[in-house]
XYZ file of C-alpha atoms in Angstrom:
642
model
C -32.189 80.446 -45.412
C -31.233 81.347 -41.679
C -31.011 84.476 -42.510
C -34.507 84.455 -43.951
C -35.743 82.720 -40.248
C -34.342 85.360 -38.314
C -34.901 88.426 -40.678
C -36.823 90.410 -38.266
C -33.650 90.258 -35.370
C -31.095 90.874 -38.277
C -32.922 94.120 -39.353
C -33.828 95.298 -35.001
C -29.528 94.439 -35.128
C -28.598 96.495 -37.686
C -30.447 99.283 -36.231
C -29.137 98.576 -32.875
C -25.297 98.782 -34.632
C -26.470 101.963 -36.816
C -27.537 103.740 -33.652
C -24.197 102.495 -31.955
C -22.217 103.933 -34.883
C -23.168 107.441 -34.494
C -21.479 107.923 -31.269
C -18.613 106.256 -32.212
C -15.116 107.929 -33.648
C -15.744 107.488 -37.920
C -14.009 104.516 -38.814
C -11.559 104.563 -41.703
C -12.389 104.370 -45.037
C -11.905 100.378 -45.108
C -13.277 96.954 -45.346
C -11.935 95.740 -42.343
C -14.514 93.486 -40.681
C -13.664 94.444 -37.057
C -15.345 97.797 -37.874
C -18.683 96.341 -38.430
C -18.350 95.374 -34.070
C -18.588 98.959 -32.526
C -18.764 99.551 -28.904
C -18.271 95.609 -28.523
C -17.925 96.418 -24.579
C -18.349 99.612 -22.671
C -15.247 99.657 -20.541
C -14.988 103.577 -20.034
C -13.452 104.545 -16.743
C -10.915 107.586 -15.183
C -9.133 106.120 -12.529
C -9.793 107.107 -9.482
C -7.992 104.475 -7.329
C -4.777 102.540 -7.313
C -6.886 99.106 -7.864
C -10.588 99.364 -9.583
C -11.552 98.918 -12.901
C -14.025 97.067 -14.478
C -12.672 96.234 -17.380
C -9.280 96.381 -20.516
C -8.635 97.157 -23.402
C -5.684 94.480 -23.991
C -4.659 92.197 -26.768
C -1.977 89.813 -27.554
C -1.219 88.268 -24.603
C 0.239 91.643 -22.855
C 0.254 92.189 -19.163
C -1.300 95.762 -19.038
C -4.254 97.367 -20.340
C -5.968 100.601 -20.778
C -9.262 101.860 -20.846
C -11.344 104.846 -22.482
C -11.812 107.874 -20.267
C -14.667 108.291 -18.557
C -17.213 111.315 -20.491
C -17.719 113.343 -17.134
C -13.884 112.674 -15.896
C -12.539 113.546 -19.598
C -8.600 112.630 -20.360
C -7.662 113.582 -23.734
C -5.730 110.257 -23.863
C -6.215 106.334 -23.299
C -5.967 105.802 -18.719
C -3.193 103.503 -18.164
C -1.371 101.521 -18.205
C -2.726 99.060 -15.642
C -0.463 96.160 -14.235
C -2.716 93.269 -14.296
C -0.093 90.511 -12.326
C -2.136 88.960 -9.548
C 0.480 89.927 -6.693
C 0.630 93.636 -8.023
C -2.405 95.091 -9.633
C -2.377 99.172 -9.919
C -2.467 102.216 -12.441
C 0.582 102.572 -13.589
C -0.334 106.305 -14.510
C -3.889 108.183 -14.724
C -3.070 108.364 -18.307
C 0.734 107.844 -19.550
C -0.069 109.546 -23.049
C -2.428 112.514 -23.103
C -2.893 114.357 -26.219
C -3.315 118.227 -27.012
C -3.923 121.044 -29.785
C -1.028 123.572 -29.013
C -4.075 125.843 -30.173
C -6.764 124.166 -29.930
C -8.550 125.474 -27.181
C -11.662 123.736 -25.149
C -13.245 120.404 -27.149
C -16.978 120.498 -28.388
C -17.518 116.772 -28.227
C -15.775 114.017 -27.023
C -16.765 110.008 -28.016
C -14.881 106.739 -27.430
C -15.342 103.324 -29.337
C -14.328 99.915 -28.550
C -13.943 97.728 -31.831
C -12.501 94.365 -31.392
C -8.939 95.116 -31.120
C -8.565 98.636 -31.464
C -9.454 100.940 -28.906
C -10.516 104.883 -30.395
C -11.723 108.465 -28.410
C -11.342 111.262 -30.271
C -12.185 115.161 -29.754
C -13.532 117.739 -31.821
C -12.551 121.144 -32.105
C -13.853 124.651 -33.055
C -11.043 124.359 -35.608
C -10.619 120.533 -36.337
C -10.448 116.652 -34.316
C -7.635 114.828 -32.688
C -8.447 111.309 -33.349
C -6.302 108.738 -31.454
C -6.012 105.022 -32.285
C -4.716 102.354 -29.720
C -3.405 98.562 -31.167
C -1.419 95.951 -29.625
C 1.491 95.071 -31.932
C 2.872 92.185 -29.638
C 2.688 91.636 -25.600
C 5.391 94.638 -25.451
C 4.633 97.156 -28.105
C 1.132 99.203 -28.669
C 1.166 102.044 -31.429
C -0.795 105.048 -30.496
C -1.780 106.867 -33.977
C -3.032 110.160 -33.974
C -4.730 112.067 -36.650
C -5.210 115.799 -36.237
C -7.073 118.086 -38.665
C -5.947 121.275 -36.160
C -3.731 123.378 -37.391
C -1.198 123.602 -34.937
C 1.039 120.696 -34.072
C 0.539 118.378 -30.914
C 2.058 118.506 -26.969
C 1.924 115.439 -25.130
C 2.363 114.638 -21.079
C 1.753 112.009 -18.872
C -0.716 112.491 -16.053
C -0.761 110.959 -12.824
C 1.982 108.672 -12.738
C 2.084 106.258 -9.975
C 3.734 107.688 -6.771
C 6.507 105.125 -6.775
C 7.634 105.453 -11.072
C 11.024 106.962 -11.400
C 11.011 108.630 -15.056
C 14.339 109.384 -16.782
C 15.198 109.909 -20.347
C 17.127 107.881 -23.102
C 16.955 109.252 -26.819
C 13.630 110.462 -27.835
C 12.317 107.479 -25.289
C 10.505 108.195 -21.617
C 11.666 105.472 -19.046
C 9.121 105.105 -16.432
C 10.096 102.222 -13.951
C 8.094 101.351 -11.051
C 9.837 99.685 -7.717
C 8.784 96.281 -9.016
C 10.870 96.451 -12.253
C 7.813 96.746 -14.110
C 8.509 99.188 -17.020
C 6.660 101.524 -19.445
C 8.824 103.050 -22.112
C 7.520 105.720 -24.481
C 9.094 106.659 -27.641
C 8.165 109.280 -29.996
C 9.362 109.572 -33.316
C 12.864 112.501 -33.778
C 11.024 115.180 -35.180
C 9.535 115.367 -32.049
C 11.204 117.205 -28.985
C 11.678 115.471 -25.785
C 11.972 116.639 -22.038
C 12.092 114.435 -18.724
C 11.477 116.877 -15.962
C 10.112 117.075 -12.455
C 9.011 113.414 -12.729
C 6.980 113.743 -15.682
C 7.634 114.416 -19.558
C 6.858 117.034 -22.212
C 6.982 116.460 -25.982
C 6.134 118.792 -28.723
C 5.748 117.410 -32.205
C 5.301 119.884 -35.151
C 1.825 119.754 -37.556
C 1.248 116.582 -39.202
C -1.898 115.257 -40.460
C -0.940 111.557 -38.581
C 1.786 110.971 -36.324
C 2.688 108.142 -34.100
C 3.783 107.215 -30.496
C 5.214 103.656 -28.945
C 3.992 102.534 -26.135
C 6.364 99.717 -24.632
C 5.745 97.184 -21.654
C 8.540 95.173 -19.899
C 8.700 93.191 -16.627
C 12.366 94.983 -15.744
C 14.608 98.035 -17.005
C 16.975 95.305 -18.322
C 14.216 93.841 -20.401
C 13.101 97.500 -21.322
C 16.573 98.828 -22.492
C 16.536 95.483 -24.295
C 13.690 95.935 -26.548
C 13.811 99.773 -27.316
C 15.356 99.298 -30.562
C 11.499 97.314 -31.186
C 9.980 100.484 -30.130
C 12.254 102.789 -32.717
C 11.616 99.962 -35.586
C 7.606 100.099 -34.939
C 7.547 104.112 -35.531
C 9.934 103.794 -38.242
C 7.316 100.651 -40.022
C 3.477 101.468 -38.358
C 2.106 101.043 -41.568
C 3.734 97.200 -41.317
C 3.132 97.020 -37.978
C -0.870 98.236 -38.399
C -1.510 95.542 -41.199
C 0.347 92.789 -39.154
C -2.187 93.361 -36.198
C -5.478 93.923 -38.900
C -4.030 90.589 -40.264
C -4.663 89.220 -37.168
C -7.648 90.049 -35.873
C -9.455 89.804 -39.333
C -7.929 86.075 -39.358
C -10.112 86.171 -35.785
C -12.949 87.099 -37.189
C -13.167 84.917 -40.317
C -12.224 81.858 -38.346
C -15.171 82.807 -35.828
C -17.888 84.297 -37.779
C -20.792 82.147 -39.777
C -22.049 83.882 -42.948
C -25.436 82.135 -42.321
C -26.315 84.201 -38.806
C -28.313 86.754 -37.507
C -26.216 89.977 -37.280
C -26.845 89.914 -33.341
C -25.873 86.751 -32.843
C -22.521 87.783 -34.372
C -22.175 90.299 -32.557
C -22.757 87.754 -29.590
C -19.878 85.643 -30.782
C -17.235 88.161 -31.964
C -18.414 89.640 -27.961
C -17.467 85.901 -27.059
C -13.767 85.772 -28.855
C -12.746 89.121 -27.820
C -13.317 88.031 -24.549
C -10.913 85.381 -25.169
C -8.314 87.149 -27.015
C -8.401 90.140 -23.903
C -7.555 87.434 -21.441
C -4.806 85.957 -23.288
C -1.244 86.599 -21.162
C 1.982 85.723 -22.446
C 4.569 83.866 -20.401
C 5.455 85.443 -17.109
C 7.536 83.928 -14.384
C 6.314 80.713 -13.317
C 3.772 80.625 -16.468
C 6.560 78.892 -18.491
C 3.955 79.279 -22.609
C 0.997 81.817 -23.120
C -2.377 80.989 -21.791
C -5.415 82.321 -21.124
C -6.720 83.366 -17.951
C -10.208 82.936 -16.365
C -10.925 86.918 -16.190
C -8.459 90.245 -16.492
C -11.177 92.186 -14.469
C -10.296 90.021 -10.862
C -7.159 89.933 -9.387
C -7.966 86.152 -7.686
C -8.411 85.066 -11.603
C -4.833 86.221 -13.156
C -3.407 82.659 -13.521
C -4.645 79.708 -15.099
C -6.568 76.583 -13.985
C -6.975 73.070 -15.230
C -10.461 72.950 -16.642
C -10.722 76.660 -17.160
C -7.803 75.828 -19.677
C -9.177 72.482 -21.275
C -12.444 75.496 -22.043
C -10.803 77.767 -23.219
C -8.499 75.982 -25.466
C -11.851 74.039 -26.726
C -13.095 77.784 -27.709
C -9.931 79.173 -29.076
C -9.038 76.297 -31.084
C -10.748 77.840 -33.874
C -9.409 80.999 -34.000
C -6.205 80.929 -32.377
C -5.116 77.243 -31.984
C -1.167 78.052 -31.435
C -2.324 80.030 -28.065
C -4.861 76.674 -27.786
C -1.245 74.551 -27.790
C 0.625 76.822 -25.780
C -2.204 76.960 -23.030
C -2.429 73.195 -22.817
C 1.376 72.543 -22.452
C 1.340 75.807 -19.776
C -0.494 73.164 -17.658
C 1.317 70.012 -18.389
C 4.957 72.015 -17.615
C 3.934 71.278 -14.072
C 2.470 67.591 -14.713
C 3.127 65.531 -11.280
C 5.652 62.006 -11.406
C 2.221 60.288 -11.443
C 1.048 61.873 -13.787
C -1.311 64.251 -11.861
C -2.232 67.887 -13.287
C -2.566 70.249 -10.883
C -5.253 72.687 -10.025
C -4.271 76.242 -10.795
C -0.580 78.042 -11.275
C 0.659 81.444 -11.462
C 3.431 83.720 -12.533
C 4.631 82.798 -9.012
C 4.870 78.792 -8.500
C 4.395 79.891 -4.719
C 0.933 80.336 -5.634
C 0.531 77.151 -6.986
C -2.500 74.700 -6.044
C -0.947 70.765 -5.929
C -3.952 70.272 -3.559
C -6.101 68.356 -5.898
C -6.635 68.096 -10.116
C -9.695 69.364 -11.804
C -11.983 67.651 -14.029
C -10.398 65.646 -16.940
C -11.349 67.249 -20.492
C -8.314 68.245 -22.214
C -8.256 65.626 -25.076
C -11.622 66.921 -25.963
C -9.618 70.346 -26.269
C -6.580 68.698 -28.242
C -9.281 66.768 -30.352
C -10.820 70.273 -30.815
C -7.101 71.592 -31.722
C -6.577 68.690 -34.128
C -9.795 69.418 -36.009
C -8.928 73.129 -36.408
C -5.770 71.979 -37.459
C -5.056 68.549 -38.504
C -1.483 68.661 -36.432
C 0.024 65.594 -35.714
C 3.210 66.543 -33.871
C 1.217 68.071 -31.341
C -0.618 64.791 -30.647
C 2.346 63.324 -30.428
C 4.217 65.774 -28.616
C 0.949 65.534 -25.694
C 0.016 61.607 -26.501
C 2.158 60.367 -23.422
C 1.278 62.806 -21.091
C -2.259 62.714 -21.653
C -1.968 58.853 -21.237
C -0.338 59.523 -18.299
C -2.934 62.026 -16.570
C -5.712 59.906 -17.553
C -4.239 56.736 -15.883
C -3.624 58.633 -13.120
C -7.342 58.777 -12.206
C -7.811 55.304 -11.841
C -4.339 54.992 -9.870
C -5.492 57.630 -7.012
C -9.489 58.298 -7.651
C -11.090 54.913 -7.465
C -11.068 53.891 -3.917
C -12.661 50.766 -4.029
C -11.035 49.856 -7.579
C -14.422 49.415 -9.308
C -13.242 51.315 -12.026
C -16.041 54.327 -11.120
C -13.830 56.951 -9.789
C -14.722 59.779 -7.002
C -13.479 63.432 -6.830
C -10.581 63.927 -4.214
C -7.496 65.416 -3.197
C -4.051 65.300 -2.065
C -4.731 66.524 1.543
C -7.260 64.441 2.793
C -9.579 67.602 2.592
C -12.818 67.795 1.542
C -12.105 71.664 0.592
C -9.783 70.675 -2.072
C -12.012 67.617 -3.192
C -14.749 70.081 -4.179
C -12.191 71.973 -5.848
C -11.171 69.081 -7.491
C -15.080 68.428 -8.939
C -15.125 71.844 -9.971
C -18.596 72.798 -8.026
C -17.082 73.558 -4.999
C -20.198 73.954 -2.922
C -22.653 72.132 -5.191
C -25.432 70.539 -2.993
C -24.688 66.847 -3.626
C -21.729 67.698 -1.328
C -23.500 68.453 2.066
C -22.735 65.015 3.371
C -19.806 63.841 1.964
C -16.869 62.426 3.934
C -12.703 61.627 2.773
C -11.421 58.611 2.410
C -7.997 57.585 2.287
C -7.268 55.166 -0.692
C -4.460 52.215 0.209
C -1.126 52.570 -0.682
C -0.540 56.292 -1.012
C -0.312 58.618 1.679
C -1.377 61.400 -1.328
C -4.960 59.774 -2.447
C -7.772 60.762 -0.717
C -11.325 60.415 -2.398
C -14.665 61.446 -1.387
C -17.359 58.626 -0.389
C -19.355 58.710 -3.514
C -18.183 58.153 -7.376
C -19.288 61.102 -9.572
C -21.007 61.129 -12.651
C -20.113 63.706 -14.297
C -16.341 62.582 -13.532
C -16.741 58.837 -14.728
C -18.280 60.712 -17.819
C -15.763 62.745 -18.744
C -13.244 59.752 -18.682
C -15.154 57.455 -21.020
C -15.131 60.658 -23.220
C -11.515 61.603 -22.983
C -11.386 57.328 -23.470
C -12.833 57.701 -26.855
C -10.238 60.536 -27.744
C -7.099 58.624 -26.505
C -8.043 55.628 -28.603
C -8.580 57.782 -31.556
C -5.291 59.681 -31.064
C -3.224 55.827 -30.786
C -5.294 55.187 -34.049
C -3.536 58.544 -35.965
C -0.076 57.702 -34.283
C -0.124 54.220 -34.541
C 0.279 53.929 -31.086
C -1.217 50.909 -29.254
C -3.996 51.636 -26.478
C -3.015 50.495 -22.956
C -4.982 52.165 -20.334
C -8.593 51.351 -17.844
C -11.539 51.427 -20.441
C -14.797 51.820 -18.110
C -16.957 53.643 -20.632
C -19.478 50.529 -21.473
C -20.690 50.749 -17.979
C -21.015 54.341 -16.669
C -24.429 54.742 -18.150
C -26.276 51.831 -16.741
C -24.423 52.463 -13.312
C -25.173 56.035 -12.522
C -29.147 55.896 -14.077
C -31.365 55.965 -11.242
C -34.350 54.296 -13.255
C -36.647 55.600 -10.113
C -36.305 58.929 -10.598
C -35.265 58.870 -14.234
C -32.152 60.732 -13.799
C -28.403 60.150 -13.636
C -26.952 60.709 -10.196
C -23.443 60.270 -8.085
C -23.621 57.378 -5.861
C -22.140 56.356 -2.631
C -18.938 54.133 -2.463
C -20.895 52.144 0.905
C -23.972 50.876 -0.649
C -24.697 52.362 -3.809
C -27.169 54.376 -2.919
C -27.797 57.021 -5.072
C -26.891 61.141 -3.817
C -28.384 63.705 -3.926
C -31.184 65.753 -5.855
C -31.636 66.120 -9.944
C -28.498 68.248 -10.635
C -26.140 69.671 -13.653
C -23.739 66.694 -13.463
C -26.268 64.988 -15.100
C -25.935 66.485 -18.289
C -22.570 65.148 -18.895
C -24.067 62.262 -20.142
C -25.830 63.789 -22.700
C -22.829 65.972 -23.765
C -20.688 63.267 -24.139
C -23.148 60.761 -25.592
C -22.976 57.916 -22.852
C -26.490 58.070 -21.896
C -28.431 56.062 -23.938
C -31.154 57.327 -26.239
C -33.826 55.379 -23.541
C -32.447 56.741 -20.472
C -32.009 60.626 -22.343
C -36.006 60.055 -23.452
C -36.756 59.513 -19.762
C -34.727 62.420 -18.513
C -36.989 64.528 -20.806
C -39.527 65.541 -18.722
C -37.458 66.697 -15.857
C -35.027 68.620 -18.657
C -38.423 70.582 -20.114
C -40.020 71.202 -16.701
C -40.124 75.299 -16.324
C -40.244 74.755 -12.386
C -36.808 72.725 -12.748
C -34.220 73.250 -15.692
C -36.213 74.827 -18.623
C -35.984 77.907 -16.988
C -36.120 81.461 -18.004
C -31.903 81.174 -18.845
C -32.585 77.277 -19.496
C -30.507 74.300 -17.461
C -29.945 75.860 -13.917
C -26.829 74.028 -11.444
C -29.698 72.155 -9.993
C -33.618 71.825 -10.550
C -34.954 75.757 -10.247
C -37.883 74.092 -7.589
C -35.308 72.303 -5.006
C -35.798 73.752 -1.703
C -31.665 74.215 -1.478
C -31.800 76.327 -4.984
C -30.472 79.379 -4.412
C -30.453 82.144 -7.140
C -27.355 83.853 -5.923
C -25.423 80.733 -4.681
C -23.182 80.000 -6.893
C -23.335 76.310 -7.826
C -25.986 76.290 -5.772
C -28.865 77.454 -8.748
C -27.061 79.834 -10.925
C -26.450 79.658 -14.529
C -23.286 78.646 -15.715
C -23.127 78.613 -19.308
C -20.730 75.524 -20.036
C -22.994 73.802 -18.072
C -25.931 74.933 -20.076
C -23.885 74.171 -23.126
C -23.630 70.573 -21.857
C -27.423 70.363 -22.098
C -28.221 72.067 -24.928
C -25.085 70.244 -27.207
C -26.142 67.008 -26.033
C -29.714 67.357 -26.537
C -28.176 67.117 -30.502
C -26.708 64.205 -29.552
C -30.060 62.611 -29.248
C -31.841 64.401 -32.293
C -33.992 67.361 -30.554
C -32.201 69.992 -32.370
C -35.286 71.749 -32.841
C -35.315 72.254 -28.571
C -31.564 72.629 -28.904
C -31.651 75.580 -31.158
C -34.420 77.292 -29.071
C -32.977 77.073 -26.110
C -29.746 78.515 -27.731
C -32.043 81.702 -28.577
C -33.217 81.853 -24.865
C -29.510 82.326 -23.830
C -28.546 84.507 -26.382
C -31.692 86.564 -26.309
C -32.643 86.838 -22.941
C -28.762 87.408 -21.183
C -28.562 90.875 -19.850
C -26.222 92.686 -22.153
C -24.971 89.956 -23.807
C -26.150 91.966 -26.994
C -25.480 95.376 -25.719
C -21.883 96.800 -23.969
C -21.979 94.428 -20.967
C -19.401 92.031 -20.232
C -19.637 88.024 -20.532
C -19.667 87.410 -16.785
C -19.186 83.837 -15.020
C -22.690 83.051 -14.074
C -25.857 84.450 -14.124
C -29.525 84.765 -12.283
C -31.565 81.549 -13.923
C -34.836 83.521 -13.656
C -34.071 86.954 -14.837
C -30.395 86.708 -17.180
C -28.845 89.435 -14.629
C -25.117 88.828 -14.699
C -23.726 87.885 -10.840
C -20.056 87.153 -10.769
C -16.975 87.873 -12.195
C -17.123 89.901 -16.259
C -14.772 89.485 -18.744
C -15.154 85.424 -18.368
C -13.894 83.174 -20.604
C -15.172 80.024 -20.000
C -18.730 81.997 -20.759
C -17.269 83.117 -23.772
C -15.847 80.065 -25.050
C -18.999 78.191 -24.441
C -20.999 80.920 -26.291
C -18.740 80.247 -29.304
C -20.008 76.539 -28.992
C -23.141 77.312 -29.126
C -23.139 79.467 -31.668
C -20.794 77.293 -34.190
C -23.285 74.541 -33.641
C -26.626 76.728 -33.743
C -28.546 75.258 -36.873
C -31.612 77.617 -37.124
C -34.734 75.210 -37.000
């Protein structure tokens, strides 16, 4: 029947995916589902500098990626590899495999396509097509297949290597190592003919109709020399190695995709997971289990953060739920003595932020895990610690003891204590001051309790007593959650607002921290009904990209200030879920359609990007963002279609 609703944007998508097809490389002959998503992002670039891209193709948690040459700065090959490590982020090489005709003379057309986990360009010919296929086989090993209806066989070279790679020869495998220790290692099949020469290589391969190449990442030689009997096994299996990595992603799909949706709204959420899937890196260093990163695409966002995680893991518990596990105990391997979880950590603990926490919502991602999975070890496995983080809270973030905790930090500063909140410069900030709370010299809290923060712990309340019900395990912790809606409801202004630790007063102008309460069902069905006509206002938050950082008609709004007016979509999911909370599904599911249909791109090539304009859908900072992504998954699994 949703189908029937939305019959009119079904047929304008198929079009739209038609017209998309034709200037993409054919796809085989096969039912995989991943070919019905062509051009899912437009990521084409040469490299022209060490550093800039704007986008990867990567997969499978590996820590490089490549991208489809640009059409006016043609490489007959896929540019990279690019290192995407925060503390060293570079080309690699211009293009480490480039492909050739030995007769085939000047190309007539060149096209590239982008289908959710493989990457394609291929050339045509006076005389025939070189068609080249790029997959991910693990976080080491891609497989480069070729197909070439020319007659002649097939010479491959690298072009512009990095100044710093050394390349030397073993077998009928290239050894590229960079000054780092970072490694590429390329290994053609015997038939082919191997030289290492002049800091670059030449390889002739005689006429077949497919042939194959290895393309093999390692962090040092030793790790390289290691794994090159993984590179020789892939070209001796591809065929195994293809249908191991179609296995995968078509698992993706079908764990992501409704069969009740408008074809552009999949499109939307396959856009969503890939996003996901691309910023997946496996453990590195100081990253002791996989996880998934806020965005490839900016070199500041190559680690992983505490609520960023608790999102992401909510999103990919669906589809990938062992990367969901792994990403939630990547943040709990560096869980404080008092139980603390820490802000942010990298491949170098260096880099680590101890400064402050972030806001608590990771048992709503292991409740989301459970669900997808039913796996009880794992809630027993993370049971204690999550007792232990949430207790924690109370311990160092309630000043006065109240039970209503404030945002704070380690420091005493209040740079990390709007870290902590998430919002960093969110305007109910301006005036706040630190206080230190007795008996630690490592507590500070702002002046005022939060409540978005005091409803998130009721919520992750509710999932620790449900997680001692499935274990058995007896509940023993603060329970506040009977009181945070009455205390933060300012029945003045009909609205739910922070208040200060002094007097009570309530802080502050109509904000996004109020819809916390509807997301996680604390506000009561009176107080939501009175927040109703500030929510449907079009001068405040049912704007043109609906539920703004704070009300659109605020004289400190700012369109381009980051939680200062901006769109951020898990804050828009917030609303728009917990309207359903409260039974206005109807507005629920049409604001859904404003975000999907009015987000620049969001249907088209364009990256998922971490916020956007409220009054136009133009995309502001960072692309490739996954907390975007995962909350467009949200909202799409809980889209009804009134």
């Amino acid at each position: 029947m949703l189908r029937n609703k939305h019959n009119i944007f079904t047929i304008t998508a198929m079009v739209l995916v038609a017209v998309i097809s034709q200037s993409c490389s054919k796809a085989s002959a096969s039912s995989e589902r991943r070919y019905d998503f062509p051009n899912i992002f437009d990521i084409s670039y040469t490299p022209d500098t060490l550093h800039r891209h704007y986008g990867l193709f990567t997969d499978a948690g590996s820590w490089i990626g490549f991208t489809p040459p640009e059409k006016d700065k043609w490489i007959n090959g896929f540019c990279g590899p690019y290192s995407i490590d925060m503390n060293r982020r570079e080309w690699l090489a211009k293009c480490a495999v480039t492909v050739s005709g030995m007769d085939s003379g000047i190309s007539l057309k060149d096209s590239v396509c982008y289908y959710p986990g493989e990457l394609v360009i291929s050339s045509e010919y006076k005389n025939g097509a070189i068609t080249q296929r790029l997959n991910f086989i693990d976080a080491n090993t891609m497989l480069l297949t070729i197909d070439n209806s020319l007659p002649g066989g097939l010479a491959f070279t690298g072009d512009g290597w990095a100044a710093e790679m050394k390349l030397s020869q073993t077998g009928n495998s290239v050894i590229s190592v960079h000054p780092t220790g970072e490694t590429v290692v390329i290994t053609f099949p015997q038939n082919v003919k191997l030289n290492v020469d002049n800091g670059n290589y030449q390889a002739n391969a005689p006429h077949q109709n497919r042939s194959y190449v290895s393309v093999a990442f390692f962090c040092s030689p030793e790790e390289a020399y290691a794994g090159l009997n993984k590179s020789v096994d892939v070209l001796e299996n591809p065929l195994s190695a293809l249908e191991s990595n179609k296995l995968r992603w078509e698992g993706y799909l079908t764990s992501t995709l409704r069969d009740d949706m408008p074809a552009e709204y999949d499109r939307i959420a396959v856009k969503a997971m890939t996003t996901l899937a691309s910023n997946h890196r496996a453990a590195r260093g100081g990253l002791l289990h996989d996880g998934i990163i806020p965005s490839h695409a900016v070199g500041y966002f190559v680690g992983l953060w505490a609520w960023d995680s608790w999102r992401f893991c909510a999103g990919a518990a669906s589809f990938d739920p062992e990367l969901a596990k792994n990403n939630i105990r990547a943040m709990f391997d560096y869980q404080q003595p008092d139980g603390m979880i820490i802000d942010c950590i990298y491949t170098d603990p260096a880099e680590n932020n101890a400064r402050d926490s972030k806001p608590p919502l990771v048992c709503w991602a292991v409740d989301k895990i459970y669900e997808a999975t039913g796996d009880k070890e794992f809630l027993a496995e993370m049971y204690p610690q999550l007792m232990s983080y949430y207790k924690w809270w109370y311990a160092k973030r309630d000043h006065d003891r109240n039970g209503m905790c404030e945002y704070g930090s380690t420091d005493g500063t209040l740079e990390a204590a709007a870290w902590e909140s998430g919002m960093d410069n969110a305007i109910r900030f301006d005036d706040v001051e630190m206080l230190a709370n007795d008996g630690y010299d490592d507590a500070w809290s702002m002046n005022q309790e939060s409540v978005d923060l005091n409803a998130y712990l009721a919520h992750e309340c509710g999932f620790l007593k449900k997680f001692a019900g499935i274990l058995g395990e007896k509940f023993d912790a603060p329970d506040y959650g009977d009181k945070v809606a009455d205390y933060f409801f300012d029945s003045r202004r009909n609205f739910f607002f922070d208040r200060k630790i002094k007097d009570s007063t309530f802080v502050g102008d109509p904000g996004c921290e109020a819809y916390t309460m509807l997301w996680t069902g604390i506000a009561t069905p009176e107080q939501v009904a009175k927040m109703m006509p500030l929510l449907t206002d079009t001068a405040k938050f049912s704007t043109y990209i609906p539920f703004p950082t704070v009300a659109a008609d605020n004289p400190k709004y700012n369109p381009r200030g980051y939680w200062r007016g901006p769109i951020w979509l898990d804050q828009t999911y917030f609303a728009i879920s917990g309207l359903r909370n409260y039974g206005y599904d109807d507005l629920a599911d049409a604001y859904t359609r404003q975000v999907f249909d009015r987000l620049e791109g969001l249907k088209e090539g364009l990256p998922i990007h971490e916020n956007y304009d409220t009054h136009t859908g133009k995309p502001l900072k960072a692309p490739h963002f996954s907390w975007s992504a995962s909350h467009l998954i949200m909202l799409y699994k809980e889209y009804t279609g009134k």
